[in-house]
Amino acid sequence: MISATHKLLFSALLLFSGNFVARAQVSVAITDPQPGVTSTGHAWEGGLVQTWHVNIGDVVKKGDLVVSLEHVQQQHAFETAKLLAENRAPLESVMGDMKKKEAALDEGKDRFRRRQISEEQLQILEGDAEIARAQIKQTNLNIKLAHLNMDLAEKLLERRYIRSPINGTIVAISHSPGKNVGAGEAIVTVSDFSTLAVEVPLVGESLSGLETGDSLTVLTEGGGHRLARIVSMESLPGGAEGGRLVRLLFANTRPNSPESYQLLLPKGLQGAPPAKSPEKS
């Protein structure tokens, strides 16, 4: 994680028509670059925090379990529903009964042809076989219902877990075990340091040549370079007239080893002066 103590010096080389313009290089100092993406994991419902499964600084993947709320009741309901859904004994019992009834019916038909039993007795055997087939249908419906109950119980149990919303690094967990969290409340913050975001206040006659989506070249302290993309340009609130706050994103190949960078500005472009504080009346 890049701390506020690591001051980064950014310089850029503007790309025009695929060619680098490298005239009148001017440095603009930037402090505290931010991770390119930060997201929070929220509690689906309220409850007591039971367990942290990660620590601050751990690297996680999207969907990794990070915090569990107390879930004894939901766990018991899920395990009970799972046992009922996976219990094959009732189906095996009615299947065995149906085989016996169908065998008895086959034998009865043969005896009826040989006039050893009456038509009424044969109808009783046919009724018994029909009842056995109906019991199998009902048992299969019960099994489907049990699986639906198990799926519901699993979803209710899952709501007691808070998972990482993105790939990244755990930067904050707001509630310690034993503390209550409210429904919808943010409980974990994850940042993706694979990209860095910086905001550069700029003014100058060349500013009109910059557009969202343009590429800039960031030079690293080791002599390498990376392309940075302009993702937004906004007016400076309370800043220099005509200035823009330029937000850049670029790849961070050494998230655990902070580097210094330089952003080389072309001629006619410079860092904006700090905004003036409002005068007290």
GROMACS .gro file of C-alpha atoms in nm:
model
  281
    1MET     CA    1   0.000   0.000   0.000
    2ILE     CA    2   0.140   0.344  -0.090
    3SER     CA    3   0.136   0.573   0.213
    4ALA     CA    4   0.103   0.949   0.222
    5THR     CA    5   0.472   0.977   0.311
    6HIS     CA    6   0.570   0.855  -0.035
    7LYS     CA    7   0.560   1.181  -0.234
    8LEU     CA    8   0.545   1.113  -0.602
    9LEU     CA    9   0.677   1.353  -0.865
   10PHE     CA   10   0.486   1.311  -1.191
   11SER     CA   11   0.594   1.442  -1.532
   12ALA     CA   12   0.421   1.366  -1.864
   13LEU     CA   13   0.485   1.371  -2.233
   14LEU     CA   14   0.175   1.456  -2.434
   15LEU     CA   15   0.094   1.244  -2.740
   16PHE     CA   16  -0.016   1.433  -3.050
   17SER     CA   17  -0.091   1.229  -3.365
   18GLY     CA   18   0.118   0.943  -3.233
   19ASN     CA   19   0.432   1.161  -3.186
   20PHE     CA   20   0.585   1.262  -2.851
   21VAL     CA   21   0.615   1.637  -2.789
   22ALA     CA   22   0.917   1.677  -2.562
   23ARG     CA   23   0.962   2.053  -2.548
   24ALA     CA   24   0.991   2.274  -2.238
   25GLN     CA   25   0.957   2.001  -1.979
   26VAL     CA   26   0.799   2.127  -1.656
   27SER     CA   27   0.756   1.913  -1.344
   28VAL     CA   28   0.436   1.903  -1.141
   29ALA     CA   29   0.461   1.757  -0.792
   30ILE     CA   30   0.181   1.519  -0.688
   31THR     CA   31   0.134   1.375  -0.340
   32ASP     CA   32  -0.066   1.080  -0.213
   33PRO     CA   33  -0.167   0.899  -0.532
   34GLN     CA   34  -0.472   0.682  -0.479
   35PRO     CA   35  -0.543   0.324  -0.588
   36GLY     CA   36  -0.716   0.312  -0.924
   37VAL     CA   37  -1.019   0.125  -0.782
   38THR     CA   38  -1.154   0.115  -0.427
   39SER     CA   39  -1.471  -0.069  -0.328
   40THR     CA   40  -1.652  -0.154  -0.006
   41GLY     CA   41  -1.821  -0.472   0.110
   42HIS     CA   42  -2.153  -0.420   0.289
   43ALA     CA   43  -2.348  -0.628   0.536
   44TRP     CA   44  -2.659  -0.776   0.375
   45GLU     CA   45  -2.833  -0.764   0.711
   46GLY     CA   46  -2.759  -0.658   1.064
   47GLY     CA   47  -2.593  -0.869   1.332
   48LEU     CA   48  -2.287  -0.935   1.543
   49VAL     CA   49  -1.950  -0.959   1.373
   50GLN     CA   50  -1.820  -1.306   1.452
   51THR     CA   51  -1.493  -1.357   1.263
   52TRP     CA   52  -1.241  -1.170   1.050
   53HIS     CA   53  -1.101  -1.408   0.790
   54VAL     CA   54  -0.841  -1.156   0.670
   55ASN     CA   55  -0.614  -0.887   0.808
   56ILE     CA   56  -0.535  -0.536   0.693
   57GLY     CA   57  -0.288  -0.561   0.405
   58ASP     CA   58  -0.396  -0.908   0.288
   59VAL     CA   59  -0.436  -0.957  -0.086
   60VAL     CA   60  -0.775  -1.104  -0.179
   61LYS     CA   61  -0.968  -1.205  -0.488
   62LYS     CA   62  -1.322  -1.105  -0.572
   63GLY     CA   63  -1.560  -1.332  -0.380
   64ASP     CA   64  -1.313  -1.428  -0.105
   65LEU     CA   65  -1.472  -1.449   0.241
   66VAL     CA   66  -1.349  -1.159   0.454
   67VAL     CA   67  -1.595  -1.125   0.745
   68SER     CA   68  -1.859  -1.353   0.899
   69LEU     CA   69  -2.154  -1.236   1.102
   70GLU     CA   70  -2.298  -1.460   1.375
   71HIS     CA   71  -2.482  -1.738   1.187
   72VAL     CA   72  -2.555  -2.031   1.421
   73GLN     CA   73  -2.928  -2.030   1.344
   74GLN     CA   74  -2.877  -2.001   0.967
   75GLN     CA   75  -2.610  -2.273   0.969
   76HIS     CA   76  -2.838  -2.512   1.157
   77ALA     CA   77  -3.129  -2.441   0.920
   78PHE     CA   78  -2.908  -2.506   0.617
   79GLU     CA   79  -2.765  -2.832   0.754
   80THR     CA   80  -3.114  -2.957   0.843
   81ALA     CA   81  -3.249  -2.870   0.498
   82LYS     CA   82  -2.946  -3.032   0.335
   83LEU     CA   83  -3.003  -3.357   0.523
   84LEU     CA   84  -3.367  -3.369   0.413
   85ALA     CA   85  -3.280  -3.288   0.051
   86GLU     CA   86  -3.010  -3.554   0.033
   87ASN     CA   87  -3.208  -3.824   0.214
   88ARG     CA   88  -3.280  -4.093  -0.048
   89ALA     CA   89  -3.442  -4.339   0.194
   90PRO     CA   90  -3.806  -4.231   0.132
   91LEU     CA   91  -3.765  -4.261  -0.245
   92GLU     CA   92  -3.588  -4.596  -0.217
   93SER     CA   93  -3.871  -4.721   0.008
   94VAL     CA   94  -4.153  -4.629  -0.231
   95MET     CA   95  -3.952  -4.753  -0.530
   96GLY     CA   96  -3.913  -5.090  -0.357
   97ASP     CA   97  -4.285  -5.097  -0.276
   98MET     CA   98  -4.375  -5.016  -0.637
   99LYS     CA   99  -4.160  -5.300  -0.769
  100LYS     CA  100  -4.339  -5.542  -0.537
  101LYS     CA  101  -4.683  -5.411  -0.640
  102GLU     CA  102  -4.598  -5.427  -1.011
  103ALA     CA  103  -4.464  -5.781  -0.971
  104ALA     CA  104  -4.783  -5.877  -0.791
  105LEU     CA  105  -4.988  -5.718  -1.072
  106ASP     CA  106  -4.795  -5.907  -1.341
  107GLU     CA  107  -4.852  -6.231  -1.155
  108GLY     CA  108  -5.219  -6.143  -1.107
  109LYS     CA  109  -5.268  -6.080  -1.479
  110ASP     CA  110  -5.119  -6.419  -1.553
  111ARG     CA  111  -5.343  -6.591  -1.298
  112PHE     CA  112  -5.645  -6.401  -1.430
  113ARG     CA  113  -5.577  -6.535  -1.781
  114ARG     CA  114  -5.571  -6.884  -1.629
  115ARG     CA  115  -5.894  -6.801  -1.441
  116GLN     CA  116  -5.727  -6.849  -1.104
  117ILE     CA  117  -5.843  -6.508  -0.972
  118SER     CA  118  -6.149  -6.295  -1.037
  119GLU     CA  119  -6.166  -5.965  -1.223
  120GLU     CA  120  -6.236  -5.791  -0.893
  121GLN     CA  121  -5.914  -5.930  -0.744
  122LEU     CA  122  -5.720  -5.815  -1.051
  123GLN     CA  123  -5.863  -5.464  -1.014
  124ILE     CA  124  -5.744  -5.455  -0.653
  125LEU     CA  125  -5.390  -5.541  -0.770
  126GLU     CA  126  -5.410  -5.271  -1.039
  127GLY     CA  127  -5.524  -5.018  -0.777
  128ASP     CA  128  -5.234  -5.111  -0.547
  129ALA     CA  129  -4.983  -5.059  -0.832
  130GLU     CA  130  -5.140  -4.723  -0.923
  131ILE     CA  131  -5.115  -4.607  -0.561
  132ALA     CA  132  -4.747  -4.708  -0.554
  133ARG     CA  133  -4.678  -4.506  -0.871
  134ALA     CA  134  -4.856  -4.203  -0.721
  135GLN     CA  135  -4.644  -4.235  -0.406
  136ILE     CA  136  -4.329  -4.218  -0.620
  137LYS     CA  137  -4.452  -3.899  -0.788
  138GLN     CA  138  -4.534  -3.744  -0.451
  139THR     CA  139  -4.197  -3.845  -0.308
  140ASN     CA  140  -4.017  -3.689  -0.606
  141LEU     CA  141  -4.214  -3.367  -0.553
  142ASN     CA  142  -4.116  -3.374  -0.186
  143ILE     CA  143  -3.751  -3.413  -0.285
  144LYS     CA  144  -3.773  -3.113  -0.521
  145LEU     CA  145  -3.933  -2.909  -0.245
  146ALA     CA  146  -3.658  -3.015  -0.004
  147HIS     CA  147  -3.393  -2.897  -0.253
  148LEU     CA  148  -3.571  -2.562  -0.289
  149ASN     CA  149  -3.573  -2.528   0.090
  150MET     CA  150  -3.204  -2.615   0.098
  151ASP     CA  151  -3.125  -2.352  -0.168
  152LEU     CA  152  -3.320  -2.091   0.028
  153ALA     CA  153  -3.143  -2.184   0.352
  154GLU     CA  154  -2.808  -2.159   0.174
  155LYS     CA  155  -2.893  -1.811   0.045
  156LEU     CA  156  -2.996  -1.699   0.394
  157LEU     CA  157  -2.670  -1.837   0.531
  158GLU     CA  158  -2.471  -1.659   0.257
  159ARG     CA  159  -2.622  -1.327   0.369
  160ARG     CA  160  -2.426  -1.366   0.692
  161TYR     CA  161  -2.098  -1.356   0.500
  162ILE     CA  162  -1.925  -1.046   0.362
  163ARG     CA  163  -1.705  -1.117   0.061
  164SER     CA  164  -1.450  -0.908  -0.122
  165PRO     CA  165  -1.619  -0.704  -0.397
  166ILE     CA  166  -1.303  -0.683  -0.612
  167ASN     CA  167  -0.949  -0.818  -0.650
  168GLY     CA  168  -0.722  -0.610  -0.432
  169THR     CA  169  -0.579  -0.541  -0.088
  170ILE     CA  170  -0.771  -0.510   0.239
  171VAL     CA  171  -0.722  -0.150   0.355
  172ALA     CA  172  -0.987  -0.120   0.627
  173ILE     CA  173  -1.230  -0.327   0.835
  174SER     CA  174  -1.468  -0.108   1.030
  175HIS     CA  175  -1.608  -0.349   1.291
  176SER     CA  176  -1.420  -0.579   1.525
  177PRO     CA  177  -1.557  -0.918   1.638
  178GLY     CA  178  -1.840  -0.882   1.888
  179LYS     CA  179  -1.955  -0.547   1.751
  180ASN     CA  180  -2.293  -0.492   1.590
  181VAL     CA  181  -2.321  -0.397   1.225
  182GLY     CA  182  -2.633  -0.255   1.065
  183ALA     CA  183  -2.798  -0.379   0.747
  184GLY     CA  184  -2.635  -0.218   0.444
  185GLU     CA  185  -2.348  -0.079   0.649
  186ALA     CA  186  -1.998  -0.080   0.496
  187ILE     CA  187  -1.772  -0.319   0.684
  188VAL     CA  188  -1.464  -0.379   0.467
  189THR     CA  189  -1.274  -0.163   0.217
  190VAL     CA  190  -1.067  -0.317  -0.062
  191SER     CA  191  -0.833  -0.124  -0.294
  192ASP     CA  192  -0.684  -0.238  -0.623
  193PHE     CA  193  -0.327  -0.106  -0.640
  194SER     CA  194  -0.258  -0.258  -0.981
  195THR     CA  195  -0.345   0.087  -1.114
  196LEU     CA  196  -0.282   0.428  -0.961
  197ALA     CA  197  -0.499   0.736  -0.990
  198VAL     CA  198  -0.368   1.091  -0.962
  199GLU     CA  199  -0.531   1.429  -0.999
  200VAL     CA  200  -0.318   1.704  -1.153
  201PRO     CA  201  -0.440   2.067  -1.150
  202LEU     CA  202  -0.324   2.227  -1.476
  203VAL     CA  203  -0.348   2.564  -1.650
  204GLY     CA  204  -0.203   2.704  -1.967
  205GLU     CA  205  -0.264   2.771  -2.333
  206SER     CA  206  -0.200   2.408  -2.427
  207LEU     CA  207  -0.475   2.282  -2.196
  208SER     CA  208  -0.729   2.305  -2.477
  209GLY     CA  209  -0.532   2.032  -2.658
  210LEU     CA  210  -0.603   1.780  -2.383
  211GLU     CA  211  -0.913   1.562  -2.398
  212THR     CA  212  -1.054   1.276  -2.194
  213GLY     CA  213  -0.911   0.952  -2.332
  214ASP     CA  214  -0.578   1.106  -2.437
  215SER     CA  215  -0.260   0.921  -2.340
  216LEU     CA  216   0.028   1.066  -2.143
  217THR     CA  217   0.366   0.912  -2.080
  218VAL     CA  218   0.476   0.864  -1.720
  219LEU     CA  219   0.851   0.824  -1.669
  220THR     CA  220   0.965   0.604  -1.379
  221GLU     CA  221   1.266   0.662  -1.158
  222GLY     CA  222   1.427   0.354  -1.312
  223GLY     CA  223   1.419   0.505  -1.659
  224GLY     CA  224   1.114   0.317  -1.783
  225HIS     CA  225   0.785   0.461  -1.895
  226ARG     CA  226   0.416   0.383  -1.873
  227LEU     CA  227   0.116   0.515  -2.054
  228ALA     CA  228  -0.136   0.704  -1.842
  229ARG     CA  229  -0.489   0.764  -1.963
  230ILE     CA  230  -0.690   1.078  -1.890
  231VAL     CA  231  -1.020   0.959  -1.742
  232SER     CA  232  -1.172   1.296  -1.654
  233MET     CA  233  -1.115   1.671  -1.675
  234GLU     CA  234  -1.308   1.901  -1.445
  235SER     CA  235  -1.303   2.269  -1.363
  236LEU     CA  236  -1.096   2.365  -1.064
  237PRO     CA  237  -1.329   2.445  -0.774
  238GLY     CA  238  -1.213   2.783  -0.647
  239GLY     CA  239  -0.892   2.751  -0.845
  240ALA     CA  240  -0.737   2.936  -1.135
  241GLU     CA  241  -0.978   3.053  -1.402
  242GLY     CA  242  -0.969   2.826  -1.704
  243GLY     CA  243  -0.779   2.557  -1.516
  244ARG     CA  244  -0.867   2.189  -1.513
  245LEU     CA  245  -0.830   1.908  -1.264
  246VAL     CA  246  -0.697   1.623  -1.478
  247ARG     CA  247  -0.745   1.269  -1.343
  248LEU     CA  248  -0.502   1.005  -1.474
  249LEU     CA  249  -0.486   0.626  -1.443
  250PHE     CA  250  -0.176   0.417  -1.511
  251ALA     CA  251  -0.046   0.068  -1.435
  252ASN     CA  252   0.138   0.013  -1.109
  253THR     CA  253   0.373  -0.280  -1.165
  254ARG     CA  254   0.537  -0.250  -0.822
  255PRO     CA  255   0.251  -0.205  -0.573
  256ASN     CA  256   0.465  -0.318  -0.281
  257SER     CA  257   0.767  -0.105  -0.376
  258PRO     CA  258   0.660   0.257  -0.430
  259GLU     CA  259   0.840   0.440  -0.707
  260SER     CA  260   0.878   0.805  -0.796
  261TYR     CA  261   0.751   0.926  -1.130
  262GLN     CA  262   0.778   1.234  -1.345
  263LEU     CA  263   0.513   1.394  -1.560
  264LEU     CA  264   0.679   1.609  -1.828
  265LEU     CA  265   0.443   1.885  -1.939
  266PRO     CA  266   0.472   2.034  -2.287
  267LYS     CA  267   0.529   2.401  -2.357
  268GLY     CA  268   0.242   2.626  -2.257
  269LEU     CA  269   0.116   2.397  -1.979
  270GLN     CA  270   0.191   2.418  -1.608
  271GLY     CA  271   0.061   2.323  -1.270
  272ALA     CA  272  -0.223   2.538  -1.142
  273PRO     CA  273  -0.157   2.754  -0.836
  274PRO     CA  274  -0.334   2.651  -0.518
  275ALA     CA  275  -0.687   2.775  -0.472
  276LYS     CA  276  -0.727   3.084  -0.258
  277SER     CA  277  -0.894   3.042   0.077
  278PRO     CA  278  -1.218   3.238   0.108
  279GLU     CA  279  -1.171   3.566   0.290
  280LYS     CA  280  -1.330   3.596   0.630
  281SER     CA  281  -1.580   3.878   0.665
   0.00000   0.00000   0.00000
